[in-house]
């Protein structure tokens, strides 16, 4: 399997999660009888409280993420093991906010700022050193802008060119946020015979959204479990382990580390197997601030006099 060829607009991590539901099959998986049904609301859940049922934990995290007005964090996306040296490494600072709660397309319009550096092993050959390519990406209400300092370019990004812009760095660290509910929450909960919109997510103002979301393809089996507790960036996190087996027999394991404080993910690890062996795609978040005032100048950028202004050309398929 060529991992690099699976990277769409959502970035590597959204792509790998999407792979677990991309296969056609004949029969849906059986629902484990021991799975607990998530219930109740997020009201009364104290910060730091452990949630014993992984399905309920996902639903609570989903509800709180849907209610967030802003988030900012530092991110590092990289390959480990068989994926090390084969996929880009991206380090970035991310800031996002909106004027009202809700999921993408269902609530306020997100503004996004991503400032970072991408190191792509594919650009290093022979004795040439692996170089870091800086980038800045700004998604505003009426305009998307990609800045490439090494090329001295400031580029307007159309909807058609957005996947190309994401592949140049931003998608590796923000794509998972946009795809969290479509690729993670609904497949996890609905395969267990429960819609997220009838539980915590529905009570967060997203009721009815499930009807408009894609459903998991049949032929795959999914098992969720809690896989211990981890300290990340000084925050206690519950680790959710998702084991997926596709209709063709291939398997993926994904670990989500969910903070007990704000239920916002702090780490995503996806294990895949290729001709090179076992590999991991890892996304780590640090200095996370949820619903706090954004840093001054989060969406500010300047245009040097000698830089080119143009439009980003969509990558040809």
Tab-separated table of C-alpha atoms in Angstrom:
chain	number	residue	atom	x	y	z
A	1	UNK	CA	0.000	0.000	0.000
A	2	UNK	CA	1.377	3.400	-0.966
A	3	UNK	CA	0.588	5.556	2.090
A	4	UNK	CA	1.582	8.798	0.382
A	5	UNK	CA	-0.990	8.262	-2.357
A	6	UNK	CA	-3.815	8.238	0.203
A	7	UNK	CA	-3.300	11.821	1.392
A	8	UNK	CA	-6.369	13.945	0.472
A	9	UNK	CA	-7.430	17.405	1.630
A	10	UNK	CA	-7.963	16.175	5.204
A	11	UNK	CA	-4.272	15.340	5.531
A	12	UNK	CA	-2.530	12.066	6.323
A	13	UNK	CA	-4.357	11.352	9.566
A	14	UNK	CA	-7.831	11.924	8.210
A	15	UNK	CA	-6.814	9.827	5.217
A	16	UNK	CA	-5.718	6.824	7.263
A	17	UNK	CA	-8.843	6.946	9.389
A	18	UNK	CA	-10.868	7.175	6.174
A	19	UNK	CA	-9.091	4.087	4.839
A	20	UNK	CA	-10.680	1.991	7.554
A	21	UNK	CA	-14.113	2.670	6.032
A	22	UNK	CA	-13.191	2.825	2.350
A	23	UNK	CA	-13.591	-0.870	1.574
A	24	UNK	CA	-16.752	-2.417	0.175
A	25	UNK	CA	-17.971	-5.611	1.833
A	26	UNK	CA	-20.825	-8.048	2.048
A	27	UNK	CA	-22.065	-8.089	5.652
A	28	UNK	CA	-22.025	-5.569	8.504
A	29	UNK	CA	-20.121	-6.518	11.631
A	30	UNK	CA	-21.863	-7.984	14.639
A	31	UNK	CA	-22.580	-5.645	17.554
A	32	UNK	CA	-20.734	-6.753	20.704
A	33	UNK	CA	-23.308	-7.611	23.336
A	34	UNK	CA	-21.129	-6.286	26.138
A	35	UNK	CA	-20.900	-2.770	24.742
A	36	UNK	CA	-22.376	-0.224	27.130
A	37	UNK	CA	-24.874	2.298	25.813
A	38	UNK	CA	-23.794	5.920	26.237
A	39	UNK	CA	-26.428	7.987	27.987
A	40	UNK	CA	-27.064	11.135	29.937
A	41	UNK	CA	-25.767	14.578	29.039
A	42	UNK	CA	-22.485	16.411	29.445
A	43	UNK	CA	-24.053	18.465	32.244
A	44	UNK	CA	-22.668	17.449	35.613
A	45	UNK	CA	-19.497	15.888	34.202
A	46	UNK	CA	-16.749	17.346	36.352
A	47	UNK	CA	-13.373	18.167	34.876
A	48	UNK	CA	-10.999	15.277	35.415
A	49	UNK	CA	-13.709	12.655	35.823
A	50	UNK	CA	-12.953	9.274	34.260
A	51	UNK	CA	-15.500	7.762	31.857
A	52	UNK	CA	-15.370	3.964	31.843
A	53	UNK	CA	-17.220	3.353	28.557
A	54	UNK	CA	-15.172	4.271	25.435
A	55	UNK	CA	-18.333	4.857	23.363
A	56	UNK	CA	-19.690	7.289	25.927
A	57	UNK	CA	-16.296	9.016	26.127
A	58	UNK	CA	-16.307	9.575	22.356
A	59	UNK	CA	-19.852	10.970	22.537
A	60	UNK	CA	-18.972	13.364	25.364
A	61	UNK	CA	-15.820	14.538	23.556
A	62	UNK	CA	-17.870	15.048	20.391
A	63	UNK	CA	-20.460	17.155	22.217
A	64	UNK	CA	-17.849	19.403	23.807
A	65	UNK	CA	-15.943	19.823	20.541
A	66	UNK	CA	-19.183	20.862	18.841
A	67	UNK	CA	-19.726	23.518	21.498
A	68	UNK	CA	-16.227	25.025	21.307
A	69	UNK	CA	-15.882	28.584	20.032
A	70	UNK	CA	-12.086	28.611	19.741
A	71	UNK	CA	-9.034	26.393	20.068
A	72	UNK	CA	-5.306	26.941	19.667
A	73	UNK	CA	-2.451	24.478	19.950
A	74	UNK	CA	1.008	23.461	18.807
A	75	UNK	CA	1.118	20.339	16.639
A	76	UNK	CA	3.669	17.876	15.341
A	77	UNK	CA	2.771	15.290	12.709
A	78	UNK	CA	5.302	12.622	11.800
A	79	UNK	CA	5.873	9.047	10.734
A	80	UNK	CA	7.447	6.480	13.074
A	81	UNK	CA	8.734	2.983	12.360
A	82	UNK	CA	8.055	1.920	8.775
A	83	UNK	CA	6.533	5.345	8.075
A	84	UNK	CA	9.597	7.177	9.360
A	85	UNK	CA	11.415	8.916	6.510
A	86	UNK	CA	8.585	8.171	4.067
A	87	UNK	CA	5.993	10.827	4.891
A	88	UNK	CA	6.375	14.536	5.667
A	89	UNK	CA	6.968	15.867	9.145
A	90	UNK	CA	4.975	18.996	9.947
A	91	UNK	CA	5.402	21.274	12.960
A	92	UNK	CA	2.895	24.099	13.296
A	93	UNK	CA	1.018	26.538	15.507
A	94	UNK	CA	-2.751	26.441	14.955
A	95	UNK	CA	-5.436	28.947	15.951
A	96	UNK	CA	-9.144	28.568	15.138
A	97	UNK	CA	-12.288	30.407	16.149
A	98	UNK	CA	-15.908	30.999	15.086
A	99	UNK	CA	-18.852	33.139	16.056
A	100	UNK	CA	-21.280	30.378	17.043
A	101	UNK	CA	-21.118	26.672	17.990
A	102	UNK	CA	-21.913	23.744	15.733
A	103	UNK	CA	-20.099	21.437	13.365
A	104	UNK	CA	-18.668	22.444	9.996
A	105	UNK	CA	-21.550	23.463	7.749
A	106	UNK	CA	-23.950	23.440	10.707
A	107	UNK	CA	-22.673	26.282	12.880
A	108	UNK	CA	-20.557	29.395	12.616
A	109	UNK	CA	-17.845	29.732	9.989
A	110	UNK	CA	-14.419	28.768	11.291
A	111	UNK	CA	-11.464	31.074	10.792
A	112	UNK	CA	-8.213	29.114	10.698
A	113	UNK	CA	-4.578	30.132	11.064
A	114	UNK	CA	-1.775	27.593	10.554
A	115	UNK	CA	1.857	28.675	10.680
A	116	UNK	CA	4.436	25.961	10.376
A	117	UNK	CA	7.177	24.062	8.617
A	118	UNK	CA	7.064	20.931	6.462
A	119	UNK	CA	9.971	18.545	5.891
A	120	UNK	CA	9.302	16.133	3.040
A	121	UNK	CA	11.654	13.143	2.597
A	122	UNK	CA	10.638	12.990	-1.060
A	123	UNK	CA	12.477	16.278	-1.616
A	124	UNK	CA	15.790	14.884	-0.345
A	125	UNK	CA	17.873	12.811	-2.729
A	126	UNK	CA	21.403	11.524	-2.630
A	127	UNK	CA	23.522	13.796	-0.483
A	128	UNK	CA	21.050	16.682	-0.488
A	129	UNK	CA	19.876	17.572	3.004
A	130	UNK	CA	16.277	17.374	4.095
A	131	UNK	CA	15.096	20.967	4.177
A	132	UNK	CA	12.262	22.563	6.061
A	133	UNK	CA	9.717	24.468	3.989
A	134	UNK	CA	7.868	27.181	5.926
A	135	UNK	CA	4.230	27.892	5.180
A	136	UNK	CA	1.340	29.981	6.446
A	137	UNK	CA	-2.309	29.280	5.762
A	138	UNK	CA	-5.239	31.537	6.636
A	139	UNK	CA	-8.884	30.606	6.137
A	140	UNK	CA	-10.995	33.678	6.599
A	141	UNK	CA	-14.709	34.199	6.138
A	142	UNK	CA	-14.301	35.502	2.585
A	143	UNK	CA	-10.819	34.381	1.523
A	144	UNK	CA	-8.257	31.581	1.855
A	145	UNK	CA	-4.582	32.500	1.590
A	146	UNK	CA	-1.454	30.321	1.379
A	147	UNK	CA	1.951	31.934	1.951
A	148	UNK	CA	5.145	30.162	0.852
A	149	UNK	CA	8.119	32.240	2.080
A	150	UNK	CA	10.760	30.109	0.356
A	151	UNK	CA	9.082	30.842	-2.977
A	152	UNK	CA	8.219	34.425	-2.051
A	153	UNK	CA	4.609	33.754	-2.982
A	154	UNK	CA	1.266	34.837	-1.547
A	155	UNK	CA	-1.441	32.744	-3.158
A	156	UNK	CA	-5.219	32.959	-3.124
A	157	UNK	CA	-6.760	29.506	-2.632
A	158	UNK	CA	-10.010	28.577	-4.378
A	159	UNK	CA	-12.231	25.715	-3.218
A	160	UNK	CA	-10.890	23.687	-6.139
A	161	UNK	CA	-7.289	24.285	-5.025
A	162	UNK	CA	-7.950	23.735	-1.303
A	163	UNK	CA	-6.835	20.061	-1.340
A	164	UNK	CA	-3.544	21.159	-2.914
A	165	UNK	CA	-3.058	23.800	-0.220
A	166	UNK	CA	-3.748	21.247	2.517
A	167	UNK	CA	-1.135	18.870	1.113
A	168	UNK	CA	1.497	21.617	1.382
A	169	UNK	CA	1.327	21.458	5.170
A	170	UNK	CA	-1.899	22.620	6.870
A	171	UNK	CA	-3.885	19.428	6.275
A	172	UNK	CA	-1.494	17.343	8.348
A	173	UNK	CA	-2.344	19.221	11.548
A	174	UNK	CA	-5.931	20.460	11.075
A	175	UNK	CA	-7.530	17.924	8.743
A	176	UNK	CA	-8.432	15.574	11.589
A	177	UNK	CA	-10.539	18.285	13.263
A	178	UNK	CA	-12.766	18.766	10.247
A	179	UNK	CA	-13.158	15.022	9.795
A	180	UNK	CA	-13.482	14.007	13.473
A	181	UNK	CA	-17.237	13.556	13.429
A	182	UNK	CA	-17.655	12.131	9.932
A	183	UNK	CA	-14.768	9.660	10.069
A	184	UNK	CA	-14.553	8.840	13.776
A	185	UNK	CA	-17.660	9.572	15.828
A	186	UNK	CA	-20.451	8.389	13.539
A	187	UNK	CA	-18.693	5.208	12.358
A	188	UNK	CA	-17.785	4.276	15.927
A	189	UNK	CA	-21.177	4.916	17.425
A	190	UNK	CA	-23.394	3.857	14.559
A	191	UNK	CA	-21.690	0.500	14.116
A	192	UNK	CA	-22.781	-0.165	17.679
A	193	UNK	CA	-26.350	0.657	16.687
A	194	UNK	CA	-26.418	4.093	18.249
A	195	UNK	CA	-26.417	7.504	16.553
A	196	UNK	CA	-24.328	10.211	18.168
A	197	UNK	CA	-27.096	12.738	17.519
A	198	UNK	CA	-29.429	10.863	19.865
A	199	UNK	CA	-26.956	11.165	22.724
A	200	UNK	CA	-24.498	13.858	23.813
A	201	UNK	CA	-23.875	15.241	20.333
A	202	UNK	CA	-27.567	15.707	19.710
A	203	UNK	CA	-27.950	17.623	22.949
A	204	UNK	CA	-25.151	19.951	21.832
A	205	UNK	CA	-27.273	21.376	19.026
A	206	UNK	CA	-26.311	19.010	16.199
A	207	UNK	CA	-29.488	16.916	16.197
A	208	UNK	CA	-30.397	15.603	12.785
A	209	UNK	CA	-26.889	15.909	11.365
A	210	UNK	CA	-26.451	12.134	11.248
A	211	UNK	CA	-28.962	11.886	8.422
A	212	UNK	CA	-26.671	13.987	6.222
A	213	UNK	CA	-23.431	12.190	7.090
A	214	UNK	CA	-21.840	9.261	5.189
A	215	UNK	CA	-22.270	5.855	6.809
A	216	UNK	CA	-19.563	3.225	7.300
A	217	UNK	CA	-19.159	0.794	4.428
A	218	UNK	CA	-20.301	-2.750	5.286
A	219	UNK	CA	-17.856	-5.587	5.675
A	220	UNK	CA	-15.657	-4.101	8.394
A	221	UNK	CA	-15.540	-4.891	12.084
A	222	UNK	CA	-14.686	-2.394	14.800
A	223	UNK	CA	-13.844	-2.857	18.467
A	224	UNK	CA	-13.324	-0.003	20.931
A	225	UNK	CA	-11.647	-0.248	24.307
A	226	UNK	CA	-9.965	1.928	26.882
A	227	UNK	CA	-6.206	1.404	26.756
A	228	UNK	CA	-4.961	3.032	29.919
A	229	UNK	CA	-4.184	6.562	31.039
A	230	UNK	CA	-1.393	8.755	29.710
A	231	UNK	CA	0.124	12.071	30.757
A	232	UNK	CA	0.588	14.355	27.743
A	233	UNK	CA	1.936	17.864	28.124
A	234	UNK	CA	1.052	17.695	31.813
A	235	UNK	CA	-2.566	16.691	31.112
A	236	UNK	CA	-4.188	13.389	32.136
A	237	UNK	CA	-5.629	11.639	29.071
A	238	UNK	CA	-7.771	8.531	28.625
A	239	UNK	CA	-6.566	6.450	25.688
A	240	UNK	CA	-9.187	4.972	23.344
A	241	UNK	CA	-8.043	2.049	21.217
A	242	UNK	CA	-9.968	1.404	18.011
A	243	UNK	CA	-9.219	-1.878	16.234
A	244	UNK	CA	-10.599	-2.119	12.711
A	245	UNK	CA	-10.529	-5.139	10.413
A	246	UNK	CA	-11.480	-4.573	6.792
A	247	UNK	CA	-13.357	-6.950	4.534
A	248	UNK	CA	-10.098	-7.950	2.807
A	249	UNK	CA	-8.555	-9.007	6.127
A	250	UNK	CA	-6.216	-6.047	6.561
A	251	UNK	CA	-6.295	-4.324	9.937
A	252	UNK	CA	-5.666	-0.906	11.431
A	253	UNK	CA	-5.350	0.173	15.022
A	254	UNK	CA	-5.895	3.781	16.094
A	255	UNK	CA	-5.272	5.319	19.501
A	256	UNK	CA	-6.936	8.580	20.564
A	257	UNK	CA	-5.679	10.223	23.761
A	258	UNK	CA	-8.552	12.362	25.089
A	259	UNK	CA	-7.837	14.935	27.815
A	260	UNK	CA	-9.966	14.654	30.939
A	261	UNK	CA	-9.908	18.412	31.432
A	262	UNK	CA	-11.634	19.554	28.223
A	263	UNK	CA	-12.115	16.221	26.353
A	264	UNK	CA	-10.058	17.607	23.467
A	265	UNK	CA	-7.672	15.087	21.821
A	266	UNK	CA	-3.988	15.474	22.643
A	267	UNK	CA	-2.544	12.659	20.556
A	268	UNK	CA	-3.549	10.505	17.589
A	269	UNK	CA	-1.614	7.390	16.606
A	270	UNK	CA	-2.485	5.251	13.609
A	271	UNK	CA	-0.733	1.921	13.110
A	272	UNK	CA	-0.460	0.603	9.573
A	273	UNK	CA	1.439	-2.227	7.919
A	274	UNK	CA	3.141	-1.905	4.563
A	275	UNK	CA	5.837	-3.703	2.626
A	276	UNK	CA	8.342	-2.030	4.977
A	277	UNK	CA	6.685	-3.439	8.091
A	278	UNK	CA	4.898	-1.827	11.029
A	279	UNK	CA	4.565	1.936	11.009
A	280	UNK	CA	2.809	4.695	12.905
A	281	UNK	CA	1.457	8.069	11.875
A	282	UNK	CA	1.568	10.216	14.996
A	283	UNK	CA	-0.018	13.603	15.630
A	284	UNK	CA	0.858	15.242	18.961
A	285	UNK	CA	-0.797	18.402	20.326
A	286	UNK	CA	0.675	20.635	23.009
A	287	UNK	CA	-0.116	23.929	24.734
A	288	UNK	CA	-3.795	23.369	23.939
A	289	UNK	CA	-6.156	26.203	24.889
A	290	UNK	CA	-9.887	25.739	24.386
A	291	UNK	CA	-12.290	28.701	24.401
A	292	UNK	CA	-9.545	31.135	25.380
A	293	UNK	CA	-8.826	34.477	23.640
A	294	UNK	CA	-6.637	33.891	20.610
A	295	UNK	CA	-3.100	35.189	20.488
A	296	UNK	CA	-2.768	38.720	19.152
A	297	UNK	CA	-2.194	38.791	15.405
A	298	UNK	CA	-3.303	35.195	14.824
A	299	UNK	CA	-4.719	36.133	11.419
A	300	UNK	CA	-2.310	38.936	10.510
A	301	UNK	CA	0.099	38.689	7.606
A	302	UNK	CA	2.069	41.114	5.460
A	303	UNK	CA	3.033	41.306	1.791
A	304	UNK	CA	6.708	42.123	1.099
A	305	UNK	CA	7.205	44.341	-1.931
A	306	UNK	CA	9.151	41.816	-4.025
A	307	UNK	CA	6.866	38.817	-3.494
A	308	UNK	CA	4.588	37.373	-6.166
A	309	UNK	CA	0.827	37.522	-5.698
A	310	UNK	CA	-1.214	34.910	-7.552
A	311	UNK	CA	-3.573	31.969	-7.337
A	312	UNK	CA	-2.668	28.440	-6.264
A	313	UNK	CA	-3.052	25.995	-9.127
A	314	UNK	CA	-4.929	22.780	-8.255
A	315	UNK	CA	-2.811	19.649	-8.417
A	316	UNK	CA	-3.599	17.571	-11.465
A	317	UNK	CA	-4.975	14.113	-10.637
